[in-house]
mmCIF file of C-alpha atoms in Angstrom:
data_model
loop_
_atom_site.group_PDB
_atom_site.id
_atom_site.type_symbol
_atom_site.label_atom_id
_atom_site.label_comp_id
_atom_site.label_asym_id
_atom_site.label_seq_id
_atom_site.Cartn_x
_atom_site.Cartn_y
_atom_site.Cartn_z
ATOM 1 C CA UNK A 1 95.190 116.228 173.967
ATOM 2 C CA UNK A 2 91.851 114.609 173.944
ATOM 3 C CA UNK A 3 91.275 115.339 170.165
ATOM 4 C CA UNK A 4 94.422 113.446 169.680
ATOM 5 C CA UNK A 5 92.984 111.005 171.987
ATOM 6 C CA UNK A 6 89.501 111.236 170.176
ATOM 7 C CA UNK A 7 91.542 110.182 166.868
ATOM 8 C CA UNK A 8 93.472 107.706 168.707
ATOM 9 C CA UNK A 9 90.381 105.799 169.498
ATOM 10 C CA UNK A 10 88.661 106.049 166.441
ATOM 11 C CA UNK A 11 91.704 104.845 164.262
ATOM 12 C CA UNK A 12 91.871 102.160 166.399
ATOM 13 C CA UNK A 13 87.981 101.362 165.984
ATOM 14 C CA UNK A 14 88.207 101.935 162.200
ATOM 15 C CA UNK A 15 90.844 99.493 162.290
ATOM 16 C CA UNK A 16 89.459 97.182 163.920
ATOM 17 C CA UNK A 17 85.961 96.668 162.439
ATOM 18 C CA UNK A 18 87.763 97.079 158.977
ATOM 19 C CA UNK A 19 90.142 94.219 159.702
ATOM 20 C CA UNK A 20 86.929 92.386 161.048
ATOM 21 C CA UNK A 21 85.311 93.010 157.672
ATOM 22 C CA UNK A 22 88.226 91.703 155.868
ATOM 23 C CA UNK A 23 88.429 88.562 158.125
ATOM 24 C CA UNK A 24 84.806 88.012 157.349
ATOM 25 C CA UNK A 25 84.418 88.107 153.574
ATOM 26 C CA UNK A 26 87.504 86.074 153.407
ATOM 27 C CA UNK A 27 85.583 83.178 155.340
ATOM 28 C CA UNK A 28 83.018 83.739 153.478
ATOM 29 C CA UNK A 29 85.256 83.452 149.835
ATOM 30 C CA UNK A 30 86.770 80.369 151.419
ATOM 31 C CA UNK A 31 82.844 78.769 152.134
ATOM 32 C CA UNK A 32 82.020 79.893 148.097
ATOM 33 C CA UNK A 33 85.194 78.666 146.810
ATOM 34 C CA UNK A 34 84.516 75.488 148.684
ATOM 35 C CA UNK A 35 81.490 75.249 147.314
ATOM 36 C CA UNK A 36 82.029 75.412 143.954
ATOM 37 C CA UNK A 37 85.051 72.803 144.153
ATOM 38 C CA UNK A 38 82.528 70.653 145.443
ATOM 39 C CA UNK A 39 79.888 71.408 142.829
ATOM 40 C CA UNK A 40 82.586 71.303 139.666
ATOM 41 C CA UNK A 41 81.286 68.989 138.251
ATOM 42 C CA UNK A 42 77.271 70.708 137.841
ATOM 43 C CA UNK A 43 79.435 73.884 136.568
ATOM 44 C CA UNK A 44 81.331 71.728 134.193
ATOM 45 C CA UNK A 45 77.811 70.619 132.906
ATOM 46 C CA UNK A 46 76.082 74.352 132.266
ATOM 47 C CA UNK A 47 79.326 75.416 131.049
ATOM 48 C CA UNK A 48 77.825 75.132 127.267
ATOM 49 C CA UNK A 49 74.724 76.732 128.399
ATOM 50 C CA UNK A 50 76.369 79.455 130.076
ATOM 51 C CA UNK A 51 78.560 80.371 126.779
ATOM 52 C CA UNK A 52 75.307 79.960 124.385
ATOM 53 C CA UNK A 53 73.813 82.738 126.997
ATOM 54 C CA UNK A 54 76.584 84.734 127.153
ATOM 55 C CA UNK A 55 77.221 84.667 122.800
ATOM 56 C CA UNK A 56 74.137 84.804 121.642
ATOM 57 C CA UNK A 57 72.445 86.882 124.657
ATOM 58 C CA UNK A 58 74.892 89.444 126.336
ATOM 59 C CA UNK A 59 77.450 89.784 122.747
ATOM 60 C CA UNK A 60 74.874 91.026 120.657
ATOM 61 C CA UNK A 61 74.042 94.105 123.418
ATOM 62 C CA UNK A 62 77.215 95.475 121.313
ATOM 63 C CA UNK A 63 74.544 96.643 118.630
ATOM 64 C CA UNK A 64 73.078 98.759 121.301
ATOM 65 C CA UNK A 65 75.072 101.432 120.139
ATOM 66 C CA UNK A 66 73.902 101.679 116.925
ATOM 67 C CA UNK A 67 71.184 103.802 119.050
ATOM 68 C CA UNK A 68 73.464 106.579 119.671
ATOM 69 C CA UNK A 69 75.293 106.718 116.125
ATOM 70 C CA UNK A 70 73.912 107.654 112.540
ATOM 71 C CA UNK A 71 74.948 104.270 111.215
ATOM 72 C CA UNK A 72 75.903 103.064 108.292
ATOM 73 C CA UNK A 73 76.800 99.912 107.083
ATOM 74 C CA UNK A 74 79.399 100.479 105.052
ATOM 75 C CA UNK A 75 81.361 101.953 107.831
ATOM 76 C CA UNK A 76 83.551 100.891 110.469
ATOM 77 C CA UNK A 77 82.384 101.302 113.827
ATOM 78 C CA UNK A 78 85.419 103.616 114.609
ATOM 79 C CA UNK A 79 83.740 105.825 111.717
ATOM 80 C CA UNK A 80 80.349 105.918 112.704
ATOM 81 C CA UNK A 81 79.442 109.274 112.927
ATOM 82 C CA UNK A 82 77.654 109.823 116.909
ATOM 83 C CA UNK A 83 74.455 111.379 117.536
ATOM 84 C CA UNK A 84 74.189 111.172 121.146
ATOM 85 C CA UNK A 85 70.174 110.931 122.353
ATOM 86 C CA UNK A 86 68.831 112.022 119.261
ATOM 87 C CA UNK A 87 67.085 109.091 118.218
ATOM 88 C CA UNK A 88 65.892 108.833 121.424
ATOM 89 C CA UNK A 89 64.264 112.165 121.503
ATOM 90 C CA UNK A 90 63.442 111.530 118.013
ATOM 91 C CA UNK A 91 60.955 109.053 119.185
ATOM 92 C CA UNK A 92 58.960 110.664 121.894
ATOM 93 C CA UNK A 93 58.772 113.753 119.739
ATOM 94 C CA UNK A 94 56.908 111.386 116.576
ATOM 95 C CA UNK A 95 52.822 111.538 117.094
ATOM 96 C CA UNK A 96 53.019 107.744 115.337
ATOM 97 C CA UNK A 97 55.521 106.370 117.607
ATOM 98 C CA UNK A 98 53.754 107.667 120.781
ATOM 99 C CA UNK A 99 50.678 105.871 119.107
ATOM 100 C CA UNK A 100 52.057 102.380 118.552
ATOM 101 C CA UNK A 101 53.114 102.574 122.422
ATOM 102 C CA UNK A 102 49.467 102.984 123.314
ATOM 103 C CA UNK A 103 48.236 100.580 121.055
ATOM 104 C CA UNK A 104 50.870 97.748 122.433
ATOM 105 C CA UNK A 105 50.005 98.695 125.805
ATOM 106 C CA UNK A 106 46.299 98.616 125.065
ATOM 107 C CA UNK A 107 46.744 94.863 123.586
ATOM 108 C CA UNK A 108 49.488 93.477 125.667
ATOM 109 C CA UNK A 109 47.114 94.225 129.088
ATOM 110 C CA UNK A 110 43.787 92.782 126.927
ATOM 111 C CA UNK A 111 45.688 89.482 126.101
ATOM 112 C CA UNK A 112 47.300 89.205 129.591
ATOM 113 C CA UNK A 113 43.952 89.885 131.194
ATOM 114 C CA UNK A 114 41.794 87.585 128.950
ATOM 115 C CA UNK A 115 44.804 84.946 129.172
ATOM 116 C CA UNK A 116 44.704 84.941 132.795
ATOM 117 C CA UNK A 117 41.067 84.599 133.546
ATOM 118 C CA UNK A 118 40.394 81.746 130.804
ATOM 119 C CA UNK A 119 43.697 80.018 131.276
ATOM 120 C CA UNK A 120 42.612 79.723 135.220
ATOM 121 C CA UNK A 121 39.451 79.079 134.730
ATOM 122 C CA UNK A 122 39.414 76.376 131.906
ATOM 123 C CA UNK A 123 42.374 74.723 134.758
ATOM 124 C CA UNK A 124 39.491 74.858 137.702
ATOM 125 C CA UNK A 125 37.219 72.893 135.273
ATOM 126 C CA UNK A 126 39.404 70.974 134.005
ATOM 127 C CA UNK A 127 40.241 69.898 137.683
ATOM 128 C CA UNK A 128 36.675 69.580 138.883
ATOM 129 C CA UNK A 129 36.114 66.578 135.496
ATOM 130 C CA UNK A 130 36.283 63.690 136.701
ATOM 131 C CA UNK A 131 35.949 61.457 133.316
ATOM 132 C CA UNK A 132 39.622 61.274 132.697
ATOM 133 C CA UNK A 133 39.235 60.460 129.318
ATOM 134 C CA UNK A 134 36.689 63.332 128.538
ATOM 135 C CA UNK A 135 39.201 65.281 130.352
ATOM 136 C CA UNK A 136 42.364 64.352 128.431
ATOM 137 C CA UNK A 137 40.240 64.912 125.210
ATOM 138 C CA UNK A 138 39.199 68.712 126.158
ATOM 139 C CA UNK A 139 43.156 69.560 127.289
ATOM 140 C CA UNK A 140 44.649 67.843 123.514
ATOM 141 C CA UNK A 141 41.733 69.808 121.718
ATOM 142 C CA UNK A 142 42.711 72.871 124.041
ATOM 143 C CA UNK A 143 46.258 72.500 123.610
ATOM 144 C CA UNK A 144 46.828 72.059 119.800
ATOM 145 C CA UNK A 145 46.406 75.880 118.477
ATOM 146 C CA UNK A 146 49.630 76.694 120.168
ATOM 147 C CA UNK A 147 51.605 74.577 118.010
ATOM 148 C CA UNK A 148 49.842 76.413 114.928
ATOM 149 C CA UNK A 149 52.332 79.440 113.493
ATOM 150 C CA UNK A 150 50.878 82.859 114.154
ATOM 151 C CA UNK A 151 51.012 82.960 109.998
ATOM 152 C CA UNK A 152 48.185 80.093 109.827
ATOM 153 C CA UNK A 153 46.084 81.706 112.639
ATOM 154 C CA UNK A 154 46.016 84.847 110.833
ATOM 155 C CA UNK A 155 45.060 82.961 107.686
ATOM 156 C CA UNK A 156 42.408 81.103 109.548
ATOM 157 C CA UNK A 157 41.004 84.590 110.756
ATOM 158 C CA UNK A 158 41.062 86.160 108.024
ATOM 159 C CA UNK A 159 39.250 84.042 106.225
ATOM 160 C CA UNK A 160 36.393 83.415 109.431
ATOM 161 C CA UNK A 161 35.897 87.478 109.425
ATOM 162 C CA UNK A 162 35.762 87.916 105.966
ATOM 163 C CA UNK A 163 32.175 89.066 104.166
ATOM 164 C CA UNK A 164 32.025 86.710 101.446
ATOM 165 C CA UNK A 165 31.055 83.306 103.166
ATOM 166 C CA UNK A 166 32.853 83.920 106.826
ATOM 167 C CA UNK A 167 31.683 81.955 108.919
ATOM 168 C CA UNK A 168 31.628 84.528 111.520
ATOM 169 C CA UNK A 169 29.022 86.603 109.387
ATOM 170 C CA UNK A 170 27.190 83.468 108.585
ATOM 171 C CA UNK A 171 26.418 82.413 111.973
ATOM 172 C CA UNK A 172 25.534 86.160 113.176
ATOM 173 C CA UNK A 173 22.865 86.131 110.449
ATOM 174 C CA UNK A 174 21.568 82.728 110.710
ATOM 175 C CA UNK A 175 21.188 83.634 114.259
ATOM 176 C CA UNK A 176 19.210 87.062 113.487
ATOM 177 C CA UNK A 177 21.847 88.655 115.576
ATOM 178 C CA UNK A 178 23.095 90.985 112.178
ATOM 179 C CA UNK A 179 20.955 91.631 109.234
ATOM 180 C CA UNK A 180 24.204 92.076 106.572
ATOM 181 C CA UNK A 181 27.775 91.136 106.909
ATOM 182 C CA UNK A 182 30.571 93.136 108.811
ATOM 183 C CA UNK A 183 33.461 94.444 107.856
ATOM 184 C CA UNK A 184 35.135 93.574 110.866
ATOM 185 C CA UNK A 185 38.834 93.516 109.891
ATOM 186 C CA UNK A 186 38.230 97.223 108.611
ATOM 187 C CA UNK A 187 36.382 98.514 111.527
ATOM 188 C CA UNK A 188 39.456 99.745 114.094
ATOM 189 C CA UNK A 189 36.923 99.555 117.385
ATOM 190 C CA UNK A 190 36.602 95.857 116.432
ATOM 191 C CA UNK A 191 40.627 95.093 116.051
ATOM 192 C CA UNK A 192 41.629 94.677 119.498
ATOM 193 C CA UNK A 193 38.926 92.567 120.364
ATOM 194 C CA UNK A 194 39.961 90.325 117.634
ATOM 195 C CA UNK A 195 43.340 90.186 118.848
ATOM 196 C CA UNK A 196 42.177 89.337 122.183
ATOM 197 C CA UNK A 197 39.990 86.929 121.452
ATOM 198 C CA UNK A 198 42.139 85.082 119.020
ATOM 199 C CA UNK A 199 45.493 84.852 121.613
ATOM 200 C CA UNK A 200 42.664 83.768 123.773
ATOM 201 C CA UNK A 201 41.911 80.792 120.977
ATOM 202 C CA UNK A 202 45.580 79.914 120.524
ATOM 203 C CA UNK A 203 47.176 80.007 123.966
ATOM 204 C CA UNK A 204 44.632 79.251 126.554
ATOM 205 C CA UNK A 205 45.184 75.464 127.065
ATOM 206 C CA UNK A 206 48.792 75.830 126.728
ATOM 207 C CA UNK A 207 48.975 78.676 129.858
ATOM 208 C CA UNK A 208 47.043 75.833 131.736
ATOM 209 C CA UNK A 209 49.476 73.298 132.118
ATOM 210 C CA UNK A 210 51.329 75.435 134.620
ATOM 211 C CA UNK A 211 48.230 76.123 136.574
ATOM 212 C CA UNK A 212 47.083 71.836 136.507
ATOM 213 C CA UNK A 213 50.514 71.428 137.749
ATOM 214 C CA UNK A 214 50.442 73.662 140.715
ATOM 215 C CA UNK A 215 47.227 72.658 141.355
ATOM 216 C CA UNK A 216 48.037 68.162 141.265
ATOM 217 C CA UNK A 217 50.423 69.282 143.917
ATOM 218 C CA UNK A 218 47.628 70.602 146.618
ATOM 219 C CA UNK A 219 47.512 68.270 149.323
ATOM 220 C CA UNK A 220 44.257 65.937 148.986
ATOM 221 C CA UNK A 221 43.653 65.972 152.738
ATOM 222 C CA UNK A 222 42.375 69.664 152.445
ATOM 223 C CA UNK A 223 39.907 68.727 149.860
ATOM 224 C CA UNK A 224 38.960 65.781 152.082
ATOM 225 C CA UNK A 225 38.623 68.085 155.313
ATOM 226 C CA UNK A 226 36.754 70.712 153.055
ATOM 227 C CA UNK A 227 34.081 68.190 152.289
ATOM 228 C CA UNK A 228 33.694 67.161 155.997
ATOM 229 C CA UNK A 229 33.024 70.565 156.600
ATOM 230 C CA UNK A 230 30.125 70.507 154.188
ATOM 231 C CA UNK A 231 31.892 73.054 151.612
ATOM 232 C CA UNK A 232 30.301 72.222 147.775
ATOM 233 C CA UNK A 233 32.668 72.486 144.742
ATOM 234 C CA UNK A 234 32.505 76.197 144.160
ATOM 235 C CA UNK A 235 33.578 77.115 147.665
ATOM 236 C CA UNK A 236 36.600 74.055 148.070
ATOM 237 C CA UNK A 237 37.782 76.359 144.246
ATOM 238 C CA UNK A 238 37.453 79.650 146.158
ATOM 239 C CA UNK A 239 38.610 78.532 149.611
ATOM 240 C CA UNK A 240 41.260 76.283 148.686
ATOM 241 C CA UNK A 241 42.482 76.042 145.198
ATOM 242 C CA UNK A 242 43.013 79.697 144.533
ATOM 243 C CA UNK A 243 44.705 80.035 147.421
ATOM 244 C CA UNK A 244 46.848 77.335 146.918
ATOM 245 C CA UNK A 245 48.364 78.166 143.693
ATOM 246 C CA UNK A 246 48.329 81.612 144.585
ATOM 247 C CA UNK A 247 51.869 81.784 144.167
ATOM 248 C CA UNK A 248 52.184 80.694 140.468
ATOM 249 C CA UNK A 249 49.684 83.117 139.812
ATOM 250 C CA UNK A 250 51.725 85.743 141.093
ATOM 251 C CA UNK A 251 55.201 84.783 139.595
ATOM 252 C CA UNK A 252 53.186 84.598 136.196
ATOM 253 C CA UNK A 253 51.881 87.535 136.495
ATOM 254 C CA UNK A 254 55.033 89.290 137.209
ATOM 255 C CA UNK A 255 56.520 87.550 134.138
ATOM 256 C CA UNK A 256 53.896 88.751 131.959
ATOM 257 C CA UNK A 257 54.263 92.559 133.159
ATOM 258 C CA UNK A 258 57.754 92.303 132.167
ATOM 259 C CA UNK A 259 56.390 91.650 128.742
ATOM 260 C CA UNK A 260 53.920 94.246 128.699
ATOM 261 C CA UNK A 261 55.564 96.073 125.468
ATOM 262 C CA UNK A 262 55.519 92.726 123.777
ATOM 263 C CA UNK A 263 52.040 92.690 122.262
ATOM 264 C CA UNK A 264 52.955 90.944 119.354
ATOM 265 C CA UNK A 265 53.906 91.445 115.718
ATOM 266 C CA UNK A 266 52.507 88.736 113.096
ATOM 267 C CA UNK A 267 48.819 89.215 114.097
ATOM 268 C CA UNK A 268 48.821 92.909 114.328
ATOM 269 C CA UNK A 269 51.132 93.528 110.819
ATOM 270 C CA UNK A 270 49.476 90.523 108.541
ATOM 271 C CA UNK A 271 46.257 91.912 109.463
ATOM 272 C CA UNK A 272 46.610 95.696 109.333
ATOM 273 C CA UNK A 273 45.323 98.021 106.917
ATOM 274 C CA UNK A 274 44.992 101.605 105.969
ATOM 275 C CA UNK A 275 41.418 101.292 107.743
ATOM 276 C CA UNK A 276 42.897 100.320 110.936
ATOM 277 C CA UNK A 277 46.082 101.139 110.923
ATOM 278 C CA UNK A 278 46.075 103.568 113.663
ATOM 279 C CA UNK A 279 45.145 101.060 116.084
ATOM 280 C CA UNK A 280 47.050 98.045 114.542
ATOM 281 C CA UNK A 281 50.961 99.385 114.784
ATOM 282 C CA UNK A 282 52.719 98.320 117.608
ATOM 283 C CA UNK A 283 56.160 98.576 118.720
ATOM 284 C CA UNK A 284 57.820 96.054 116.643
ATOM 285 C CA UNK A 285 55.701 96.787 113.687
ATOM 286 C CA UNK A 286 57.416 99.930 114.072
ATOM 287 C CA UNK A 287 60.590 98.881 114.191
ATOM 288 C CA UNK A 288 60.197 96.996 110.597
ATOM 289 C CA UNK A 289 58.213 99.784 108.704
ATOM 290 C CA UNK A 290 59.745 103.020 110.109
ATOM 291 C CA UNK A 291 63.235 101.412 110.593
ATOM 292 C CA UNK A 292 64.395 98.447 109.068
ATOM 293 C CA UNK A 293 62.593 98.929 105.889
ATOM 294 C CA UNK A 294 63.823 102.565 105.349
ATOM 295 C CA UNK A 295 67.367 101.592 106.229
ATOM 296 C CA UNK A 296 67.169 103.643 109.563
ATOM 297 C CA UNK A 297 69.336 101.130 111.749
ATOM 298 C CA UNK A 298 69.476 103.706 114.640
ATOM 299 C CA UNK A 299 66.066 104.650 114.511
ATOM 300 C CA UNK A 300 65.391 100.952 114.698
ATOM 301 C CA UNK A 301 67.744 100.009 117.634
ATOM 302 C CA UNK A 302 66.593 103.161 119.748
ATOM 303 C CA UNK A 303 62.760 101.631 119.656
ATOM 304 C CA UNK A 304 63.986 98.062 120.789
ATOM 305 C CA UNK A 305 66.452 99.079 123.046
ATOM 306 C CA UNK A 306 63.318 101.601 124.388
ATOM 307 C CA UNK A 307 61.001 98.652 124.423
ATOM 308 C CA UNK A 308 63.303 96.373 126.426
ATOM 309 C CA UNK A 309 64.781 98.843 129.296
ATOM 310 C CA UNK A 310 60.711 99.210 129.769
ATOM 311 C CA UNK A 311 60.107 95.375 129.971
ATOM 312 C CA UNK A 312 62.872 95.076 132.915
ATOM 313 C CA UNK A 313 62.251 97.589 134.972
ATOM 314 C CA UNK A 314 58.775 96.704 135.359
ATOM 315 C CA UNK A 315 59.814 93.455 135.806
ATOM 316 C CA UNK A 316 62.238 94.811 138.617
ATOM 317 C CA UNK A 317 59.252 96.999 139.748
ATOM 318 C CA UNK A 318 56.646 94.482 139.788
ATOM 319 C CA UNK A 319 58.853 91.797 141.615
ATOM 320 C CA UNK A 320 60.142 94.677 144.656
ATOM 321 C CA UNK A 321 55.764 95.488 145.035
ATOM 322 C CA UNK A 322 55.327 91.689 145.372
ATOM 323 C CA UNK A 323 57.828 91.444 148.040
ATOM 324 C CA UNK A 324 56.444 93.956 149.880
ATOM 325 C CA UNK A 325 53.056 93.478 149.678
ATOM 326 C CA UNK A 326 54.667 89.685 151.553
ATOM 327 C CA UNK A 327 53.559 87.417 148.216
ATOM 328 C CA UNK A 328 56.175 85.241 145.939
ATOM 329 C CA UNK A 329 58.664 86.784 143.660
ATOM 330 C CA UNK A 330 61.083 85.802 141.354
ATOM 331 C CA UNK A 331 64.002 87.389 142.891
#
């Protein structure tokens, strides 16, 4: 009798919360749906952008299983012959493979590093100038590599590093600081300090136009109650500045990390070589010379779709670390 009334009780209880859950997510469908019919018209308006993201974005994750077939193009996909994970292991079994990952690793954290420092750095000084003109001059100058191709930069390093009449060699020697020229585009310690330093060239006033705009929006009254206090110029940029666009650092940074397999691919395959080719290859280079090239479709999609799973979860990673550690995040 009192197991009967046990489950008597509890039916009753199960009932009742479920009916309670019910009740509740149909209030809240009735707030969303209200919500929506009031916002129609914004929805009307990303409508296009929505379909653009879902065509061109979410459609062509189809290919994705190209990784698990043999394909062929002359087939239909209902006779593509399936290979399961063998592409997959395929890749972490090939030496050269394994290699590109630790070269686009090695170059995607020396450009995000480097990027970082000089991008908020050249923003501090830029903040501290005072001459707007001067100051508008030094962001243009700063700003106009990015619009250059990666195809021209390459060009224009090539030619700077090269021995006959680089200017690179010209100025060490002038200087007494070599006494003949380098080869430095065939020397593979040299290669990702070129890299470096040349996304460093390109990019670095363009990554500070996020960091002048966080930093126009500090409240002036700080600054104001900082010089009261007697704090100079270097300690109102340690004190208050950095702090203050603290959170754009972080939500950049988190960005970035999701990238971190994304090193690049004009730089690294216009200027490789047999010399340096061991530290040149990344990921994408890869994909072109040991895939696409050789007709091996599946061997192809397998690295990409490798490459991006990588990029999200370390985005995913990298945003749940931020929220714990109590700092910004992007979701």
């Amino acid at each position: 009798m009192n197991t009967q009334m046990t489950f008597l009780v509890l039916s009753i209880l199960i009932l009742v919360m479920g009916s309670s859950i019910v009740g509740f997510y149909r209030a809240k469908d009735k707030l969303f749906f209200k919500k929506i019919s009031r916002q129609k018209q914004l929805l009307y308006m990303s409508l296009p952008i929505i379909v653009y993201i879902l065509l061109f974005t979410y459609v062509p994750l189809w290919g994705w299983t190209m990784a698990f077939q043999n394909y062929r193009p002359a087939r239909t996909f209902s006779n593509q012959e399936w290979a399961g994970l063998r592409w997959f292991i395929f890749l972490f079994d090939d030496p050269v493979f394994l290699r590109t990952v630790r070269n686009t690793v090695a170059m995607s954290f020396i450009n995000t590093t480097l990027g970082f420092i000089t991008a908020i750095g050249l923003a501090l000084i830029l903040n501290e100038v005072k001459n707007i003109l001067f100051k508008r001059t030094i962001q243009t100058i700063s700003y106009l590599p990015h619009f250059l191709s990666w195809v021209i930069v390459t060009g224009l390093v090539s030619s700077m590093l090269t021995t006959d009449n680089g200017a690179i060699n010209n100025v060490l020697m002038a200087l007494g600081l070599i006494k003949e020229p380098v080869l430095w585009l065939a020397e593979p310690n040299y290669f990702w300090g070129i890299i470096g330093a040349t996304y460093v060239w390109k990019e670095v006033g363009w990554n500070t136009i996020i960091y002048l705009a966080a930093i126009a929006g500090i409240d002036p009254n700080l600054y104001e109650a900082a010089d009261i206090d007697g704090c100079n110029r270097y300690q109102k940029m340690w004190r208050i500045t950095l702090p203050c666009i603290k959170p754009t650092i972080i939500i950049l940074l988190i960005m970035s990390i999701g990238r971190i397999l994304d090193a690049g691919f004009e730089m690294q395959y216009l200027l490789r070589n047999g010399l340096v080719m061991d530290v040149s290859d990344t990921i994408d280079v890869y994909v072109l010379i040991y895939g696409l090239s050789r007709n091996n479709y599946s061997l192809a999609t397998a690295a990409g779709m490798f490459k991006n799973i990588v990029n999200i979860s370390l985005i995913f990673i990298a945003n749940e670390i931020a929220k714990r550690a109590g700092e910004e995040r992007l979701i």
